[in-house]
Short mmCIF file of C-alpha atoms in Angstrom, two decimals:
data_model
loop_
_atom_site.label_atom_id
_atom_site.label_comp_id
_atom_site.label_asym_id
_atom_site.label_seq_id
_atom_site.Cartn_x
_atom_site.Cartn_y
_atom_site.Cartn_z
CA GLU A 1 25.46 127.53 97.91
CA ARG A 2 26.93 126.04 94.74
CA ASP A 3 30.37 127.61 95.30
CA ASN A 4 30.40 126.41 98.91
CA PHE A 5 29.70 122.85 97.82
CA ARG A 6 32.45 123.13 95.23
CA SER A 7 34.85 124.34 97.91
CA ALA A 8 33.90 121.46 100.19
CA LEU A 9 34.48 118.93 97.41
CA GLN A 10 37.78 120.53 96.42
CA TRP A 11 38.89 120.38 100.07
CA LEU A 12 37.81 116.76 100.57
CA LEU A 13 39.20 115.31 97.34
CA PRO A 14 42.96 115.44 98.10
CA ARG A 15 42.32 114.34 101.69
CA GLY A 16 40.31 111.40 100.37
CA ARG A 17 43.19 110.52 98.07
CA ASP A 18 45.57 110.53 101.04
CA GLY A 19 43.29 108.36 103.20
CA MET A 20 42.80 111.08 105.80
CA ARG A 21 40.10 111.29 108.42
CA VAL A 22 38.44 114.64 108.85
CA ASN A 23 36.54 116.37 111.60
CA PRO A 24 32.93 116.87 110.43
CA ILE A 25 30.84 119.94 111.23
CA LEU A 26 31.17 120.37 114.97
CA PHE A 27 27.90 122.07 115.84
CA PRO A 28 24.95 119.72 116.55
CA VAL A 29 21.69 119.76 114.60
CA GLU A 30 18.22 119.05 115.87
CA GLN A 31 16.72 115.73 114.83
CA SER A 32 13.42 114.14 115.85
CA ASN A 33 13.51 110.76 117.50
CA GLU A 34 10.75 108.17 117.17
CA ALA A 35 8.85 109.78 120.03
CA GLY A 36 8.76 113.05 118.11
CA THR A 37 10.90 115.01 120.56
CA ALA A 38 13.96 116.96 119.52
CA SER A 39 17.41 115.61 120.26
CA LYS A 40 20.93 116.68 119.45
CA ALA A 41 23.05 114.66 117.07
CA SER A 42 25.91 115.03 114.67
CA PRO A 43 24.81 115.79 111.10
CA LEU A 44 26.65 112.61 110.10
CA GLY A 45 25.09 110.33 112.70
CA THR A 46 25.89 109.34 116.26
CA THR A 47 29.34 107.84 115.73
CA THR A 48 32.20 109.56 117.53
CA THR A 49 34.81 108.28 115.06
CA GLU A 50 35.97 110.87 112.61
CA PRO A 51 34.92 109.69 109.13
CA LEU A 52 37.29 109.22 106.26
CA ALA A 53 37.40 112.10 103.79
CA ILE A 54 36.64 109.70 100.95
CA GLU A 55 33.37 108.70 102.63
CA LEU A 56 32.26 112.30 103.00
CA TYR A 57 33.27 113.12 99.43
CA LEU A 58 31.34 110.17 97.99
CA ARG A 59 28.28 110.84 100.14
CA LEU A 60 28.22 114.49 99.17
CA THR A 61 28.61 113.88 95.44
CA ALA A 62 25.91 111.20 95.49
CA ALA A 63 23.55 113.50 97.40
CA LEU A 64 24.17 116.33 94.92
CA ARG A 65 23.33 114.26 91.83
CA PRO A 66 19.66 115.34 91.74
CA TYR A 67 20.73 118.99 92.10
CA TRP A 68 23.20 118.78 89.22
CA GLU A 69 20.63 117.07 87.03
CA TRP A 70 17.80 119.39 88.06
CA GLN A 71 19.75 122.58 87.41
CA GLY A 72 21.36 121.36 84.20
CA TYR A 73 24.94 120.90 85.48
CA LEU A 74 25.22 117.37 84.13
CA THR A 75 28.82 117.62 82.97
CA GLU A 76 29.98 119.07 86.27
CA GLY A 77 28.18 116.35 88.20
CA ARG A 78 29.73 113.60 86.11
CA ASP A 79 33.20 115.10 86.65
CA TRP A 80 32.87 115.31 90.45
CA LEU A 81 31.49 111.77 90.72
CA LYS A 82 34.21 110.35 88.47
CA ALA A 83 36.92 112.04 90.54
CA GLY A 84 35.58 110.40 93.70
CA LEU A 85 35.12 106.99 92.14
CA ASP A 86 38.70 107.13 90.83
CA LEU A 87 40.01 107.39 94.41
CA PRO A 88 41.64 104.10 95.53
CA LEU A 89 40.16 102.15 98.42
CA GLU A 90 42.39 100.44 100.96
CA ASN A 91 41.93 96.75 101.79
CA GLY A 92 39.54 96.14 104.66
CA VAL A 93 37.84 99.50 104.24
CA GLU A 94 34.98 100.10 106.66
CA GLN A 95 31.36 99.54 105.68
CA PRO A 96 30.27 103.22 105.64
CA VAL A 97 32.84 103.87 102.93
CA LEU A 98 31.61 100.91 100.88
CA ALA A 99 28.01 102.14 101.24
CA ALA A 100 29.05 105.63 100.16
CA ARG A 101 30.83 104.21 97.12
CA ALA A 102 27.85 101.99 96.23
CA LYS A 103 25.52 104.99 96.30
CA ALA A 104 27.93 107.15 94.28
CA LEU A 105 28.30 104.42 91.66
CA SER A 106 24.54 104.18 91.26
CA GLU A 107 24.09 107.95 90.97
CA ALA A 108 26.99 108.20 88.52
CA ALA A 109 25.33 105.52 86.38
CA ARG A 110 22.28 107.74 86.03
CA LEU A 111 24.30 110.75 84.88
CA VAL A 112 26.27 108.59 82.45
CA CYS A 113 22.95 107.31 81.08
CA LEU A 114 22.07 110.94 80.36
CA GLN A 115 25.22 111.06 78.25
CA ASN A 116 23.89 108.08 76.24
CA SER A 117 26.83 105.93 77.38
CA GLN A 118 24.82 102.91 78.43
CA GLY A 119 27.69 100.42 78.43
CA ARG A 120 29.63 102.51 80.93
CA ALA A 121 26.47 103.09 82.97
CA LEU A 122 25.97 99.34 83.29
CA GLU A 123 29.58 98.85 84.42
CA LEU A 124 29.07 101.40 87.18
CA VAL A 125 25.73 100.04 88.33
CA GLU A 126 26.90 96.41 88.37
CA GLU A 127 29.69 97.39 90.76
CA SER A 128 27.11 99.21 92.87
CA ILE A 129 24.86 96.14 92.94
CA ALA A 130 27.76 93.92 94.04
CA LEU A 131 28.58 96.28 96.92
CA TRP A 132 24.95 96.56 98.11
CA LYS A 133 24.72 92.74 98.11
CA GLN A 134 27.95 92.55 100.09
CA LEU A 135 26.47 95.03 102.58
CA ASN A 136 23.13 93.15 102.66
CA ASP A 137 21.28 96.45 102.08
CA ASN A 138 18.00 95.83 100.25
CA ARG A 139 17.02 99.46 99.94
CA GLY A 140 20.35 100.43 98.42
CA LEU A 141 20.15 97.39 96.15
CA ALA A 142 16.65 98.34 94.99
CA GLY A 143 17.92 101.82 94.07
CA ALA A 144 20.75 100.29 92.06
CA MET A 145 18.26 97.97 90.31
CA LEU A 146 16.41 101.08 89.20
CA HIS A 147 19.55 102.32 87.47
CA ARG A 148 20.35 98.89 86.02
CA GLY A 149 16.87 98.92 84.53
CA TRP A 150 17.26 102.48 83.30
CA ALA A 151 20.50 101.72 81.44
CA ASN A 152 19.06 98.61 79.78
CA HIS A 153 15.90 100.55 79.01
CA ALA A 154 17.91 103.27 77.26
CA LYS A 155 19.81 100.74 75.15
CA GLY A 156 16.55 99.11 74.05
CA ASP A 157 16.81 95.87 76.07
CA TYR A 158 13.33 96.11 77.55
CA GLU A 159 13.17 92.56 78.93
CA ALA A 160 16.37 93.12 80.92
CA ALA A 161 14.99 96.48 82.05
CA LYS A 162 11.72 94.93 83.22
CA SER A 163 13.58 92.20 85.06
CA ALA A 164 15.67 94.79 86.94
CA TYR A 165 12.64 96.92 87.84
CA TRP A 166 10.69 93.88 89.06
CA GLU A 167 13.63 92.71 91.13
CA GLY A 168 13.89 96.15 92.72
CA MET A 169 10.18 96.13 93.57
CA ARG A 170 10.44 92.64 95.10
CA LEU A 171 13.09 93.96 97.49
CA LEU A 172 10.66 96.58 98.85
CA SER A 173 7.06 97.16 99.68
CA PRO A 174 5.24 100.48 99.22
CA ALA A 175 5.43 100.87 103.00
CA ASP A 176 9.22 100.40 103.12
CA ASP A 177 10.01 103.24 100.70
CA PRO A 178 6.93 104.57 98.86
CA TRP A 179 8.94 106.91 96.64
CA LEU A 180 11.47 104.33 95.44
CA TYR A 181 8.74 101.72 94.95
CA ALA A 182 6.79 104.21 92.83
CA GLU A 183 9.92 105.15 90.87
CA LEU A 184 10.57 101.52 90.00
CA GLY A 185 6.92 101.04 89.05
CA PHE A 186 6.71 103.99 86.75
CA HIS A 187 9.86 103.03 84.88
CA LEU A 188 8.52 99.49 84.62
CA ALA A 189 5.40 101.04 83.08
CA ALA A 190 7.42 102.55 80.25
CA ALA A 191 9.29 99.28 79.63
CA ALA A 192 5.94 97.49 79.50
CA GLY A 193 4.75 100.03 76.96
CA PHE A 194 7.76 99.43 74.73
CA THR A 195 6.81 95.73 74.73
CA PHE A 196 3.22 96.75 73.86
CA ASP A 197 1.65 95.75 77.18
CA PHE A 198 -0.31 98.98 77.37
CA GLU A 199 -2.78 97.70 79.96
CA GLN A 200 -0.03 96.97 82.45
CA MET A 201 1.66 100.25 81.52
CA ARG A 202 -1.40 102.32 82.41
CA SER A 203 -2.02 100.41 85.64
CA LEU A 204 1.55 101.01 86.80
CA TYR A 205 1.45 104.69 85.86
CA THR A 206 -1.74 105.14 87.90
CA GLU A 207 -0.32 103.35 90.94
CA SER A 208 3.00 105.22 90.86
CA LYS A 209 1.38 108.62 90.30
CA ALA A 210 -0.80 108.11 93.37
CA LEU A 211 2.25 107.25 95.51
CA PHE A 212 4.18 110.28 94.23
CA GLU A 213 1.23 112.55 94.98
CA GLN A 214 0.93 111.10 98.49
CA ALA A 215 4.63 111.85 98.98
CA GLY A 216 4.11 115.40 97.68
CA ASP A 217 6.85 115.00 95.06
CA LYS A 218 5.92 117.29 92.17
CA SER A 219 9.18 116.56 90.39
CA ALA A 220 8.42 112.84 90.24
CA VAL A 221 4.86 113.51 89.07
CA ALA A 222 6.26 115.73 86.32
CA ASP A 223 8.73 113.01 85.31
CA LEU A 224 5.95 110.43 85.16
CA LEU A 225 3.72 112.69 83.08
CA LYS A 226 6.64 113.31 80.71
CA ASP A 227 7.21 109.60 80.21
CA GLN A 228 3.50 108.88 79.96
CA GLY A 229 3.29 111.52 77.25
CA GLY A 230 6.12 109.87 75.36
CA MET A 231 4.51 106.44 75.64
CA SER A 232 1.16 107.82 74.46
CA ILE A 233 2.90 108.68 71.19
CA LEU A 234 3.72 104.99 70.82
CA GLU A 235 0.00 104.26 71.28
CA SER A 236 -0.82 106.86 68.57
CA LYS A 237 -2.73 108.86 71.21
CA TYR A 238 -1.25 112.19 70.22
CA THR A 239 -3.79 114.43 71.94
CA GLU A 240 -3.24 112.61 75.23
CA ALA A 241 0.52 112.81 74.71
CA ILE A 242 0.41 116.58 74.18
CA ASP A 243 -1.78 117.05 77.27
CA CYS A 244 0.61 115.04 79.48
CA LEU A 245 3.69 116.78 78.09
CA LEU A 246 2.29 120.28 78.48
CA GLU A 247 1.35 119.53 82.07
CA SER A 248 4.82 118.08 82.74
CA ILE A 249 6.61 121.06 81.19
CA ASN A 250 4.36 123.37 83.19
CA LEU A 251 5.36 121.70 86.45
CA CYS A 252 9.04 121.55 85.51
CA TYR A 253 9.25 125.19 84.47
CA GLY A 254 7.79 126.19 87.84
CA MET A 255 10.55 124.19 89.54
CA ASN A 256 13.29 125.09 87.03
CA HIS A 257 14.01 121.40 86.42
CA MET A 258 16.17 121.77 83.32
CA GLN A 259 16.62 118.11 82.44
CA PHE A 260 12.90 117.33 82.54
CA ILE A 261 11.99 120.55 80.68
CA THR A 262 14.45 119.68 77.93
CA THR A 263 13.36 116.06 77.58
CA GLY A 264 9.68 116.99 77.71
CA ILE A 265 10.06 119.52 74.89
CA GLY A 266 11.84 116.86 72.83
CA TRP A 267 8.91 114.46 73.20
CA LEU A 268 6.45 117.27 72.54
CA SER A 269 8.17 117.79 69.21
CA PHE A 270 7.29 114.22 68.23
CA ALA A 271 3.71 114.38 69.50
CA VAL A 272 3.01 117.62 67.62
CA GLY A 273 4.59 116.32 64.44
CA MET A 274 2.57 113.12 64.45
CA LYS A 275 -0.76 114.79 65.25
CA ASP A 276 -0.86 116.57 61.83
CA ASP A 277 -2.76 119.55 63.26
CA PRO A 278 -3.76 121.86 61.62
CA THR A 279 -2.05 120.39 58.53
CA PRO A 280 0.75 117.82 58.14
CA GLU A 281 3.07 120.52 56.77
CA GLN A 282 2.42 122.99 59.58
CA ALA A 283 2.72 120.23 62.17
CA SER A 284 6.10 119.25 60.71
CA ILE A 285 7.39 122.83 60.90
CA ARG A 286 6.18 123.15 64.51
CA SER A 287 7.88 119.85 65.31
CA ALA A 288 11.13 121.12 63.80
CA ARG A 289 11.06 124.31 65.88
CA LEU A 290 10.42 122.37 69.06
CA GLY A 291 13.06 119.77 68.16
CA GLY A 292 15.63 122.48 67.49
CA ALA A 293 14.77 124.19 70.78
CA ALA A 294 15.18 120.90 72.64
CA GLU A 295 18.54 120.27 70.98
CA GLY A 296 19.76 123.72 71.97
CA LEU A 297 18.81 123.09 75.59
CA GLN A 298 20.40 119.62 75.49
CA GLU A 299 23.72 121.09 74.41
CA ALA A 300 23.52 123.80 77.06
CA ILE A 301 23.09 121.34 79.94
CA GLY A 302 25.24 118.46 78.67
CA LEU A 303 22.39 116.05 77.92
CA THR A 304 22.64 113.40 75.21
CA PRO A 305 19.26 111.60 75.18
CA TRP A 306 19.04 107.95 74.20
CA ALA A 307 16.37 108.95 71.68
CA LYS A 308 19.12 110.40 69.48
CA THR A 309 20.29 106.90 68.57
CA HIS A 310 17.10 104.84 69.03
CA PRO A 311 16.10 103.37 65.62
CA LEU A 312 12.33 103.65 66.13
CA VAL A 313 12.53 107.22 67.43
CA GLN A 314 14.75 108.27 64.54
CA ALA A 315 12.41 106.60 62.03
CA VAL A 316 9.52 108.64 63.45
CA ARG A 317 11.62 111.80 63.23
CA GLN A 318 12.41 111.08 59.59
CA TYR A 319 8.71 110.50 58.86
CA ILE A 320 7.76 113.85 60.38
CA ARG A 321 10.60 115.53 58.53
CA SER A 322 9.52 114.08 55.16
CA LYS A 323 6.31 116.15 55.18
CA VAL A 324 8.13 119.36 54.24
CA GLY A 325 11.09 120.35 52.09
CA GLU A 326 14.61 120.01 53.44
CA SER A 327 15.32 123.75 53.47
CA ASP A 328 12.08 124.58 55.32
CA TRP A 329 12.77 121.91 57.93
CA ASN A 330 16.36 123.02 58.47
CA ALA A 331 15.33 126.68 58.76
CA ALA A 332 12.66 125.85 61.36
CA TRP A 333 15.09 123.64 63.30
CA ALA A 334 17.76 126.37 63.33
CA ALA A 335 15.19 128.97 64.43
CA GLY A 336 14.13 126.74 67.34
CA LYS A 337 17.71 126.02 68.34
CA ALA A 338 18.46 129.75 68.57
CA LEU A 339 15.68 130.34 71.14
CA THR A 340 16.41 131.06 74.79
CA LEU A 341 14.70 129.01 77.48
CA GLU A 342 12.11 131.76 78.00
CA GLN A 343 11.44 132.00 74.28
CA THR A 344 11.08 128.24 74.09
CA ILE A 345 8.56 128.23 76.93
CA ASP A 346 6.67 131.00 75.14
CA LEU A 347 6.60 128.84 71.99
CA VAL A 348 5.21 125.92 74.00
CA ASN A 349 2.70 128.23 75.68
CA ARG A 350 1.44 129.54 72.35
CA LEU A 351 1.12 125.97 71.10
CA GLY A 352 -1.06 125.15 74.12
CA ALA A 353 -3.23 128.20 73.45
CA GLU A 354 -3.79 127.16 69.83
CA LEU A 355 -5.06 123.70 70.77
CA PRO A 356 -8.79 123.05 71.31
CA PRO A 357 -10.05 124.03 74.79
CA ALA A 358 -10.04 120.44 76.11
CA GLU A 359 -6.33 120.17 75.36
CA GLN A 360 -5.16 123.51 76.68
CA ASN A 361 -2.66 123.52 79.52
CA ARG A 362 -1.05 126.95 79.48
CA LEU A 363 2.22 127.65 81.25
CA ASP A 364 0.80 130.32 83.52
#
């Protein structure tokens, strides 16, 4: 339905610019009420007032953010969200429009983070936070706190990141929104790891993973395993890191989650390079192939990871690179970058098969 969504957005955008109201989908949809019986309602709620086009545009773009990220259409998603956020708002605009803008700002901040533009991401999310506070919406505010934390996390300000994640968790309980509570907790785990509180990190990972599994969200479990794999590298637990990353890539490939596949392969490159198996030189060459493959996928989907400019991450990359000659490294990197997605997955699969039995996690 990608072209249909594009058509809807193209139709709504000029009407949103002109301040028009639009007639939503006229046919009713079945919804379940609290008693569990089916009732008829508008897809946009029970209000009889025709919504403003700008509200529908902002709600639709915000709702599509996970799709754009999942499928690797990051640049397109950023463009659609920016176009909506550039639309002027009239004075005294109604609350549903403000809520739609607050959500779109928060989702745009995430996509801008994936462009490694953390300053701009923070500008967007701070406006979102101000709107959610104005609307007195704790759940929306907690979601924006997640993205405030994420932007600070990516720029290396881990104390600010932890503060944002904690604040988001204080606004909720696991019963209010188990998924969002778990999402805040697992990102807090990584921030704790970067400040070397590994005990708290592991406790939070365990708690969040259990909540994600209860919710049946394989994507979130895969994301957590990816991050846990990356943090295990920081602990010098390279075998554990490889196990987590292979499992994450396995899950993501089954769901075709391009952003998580790409990021996971990038971290796998570091874990393999640091493990020095079977020899430091061979591990370095394997790391280069995986790193090149990850870079090729990053360019294809419009991802610029924060790791590209993080001093510690780049120091580790340089250490791995120093184990072989410059020409050998560059050749391996170029060979990896030329691989297709399927060839990259085959490379990862063969790596899993070459590990000792306890570490195998093939991409079947």
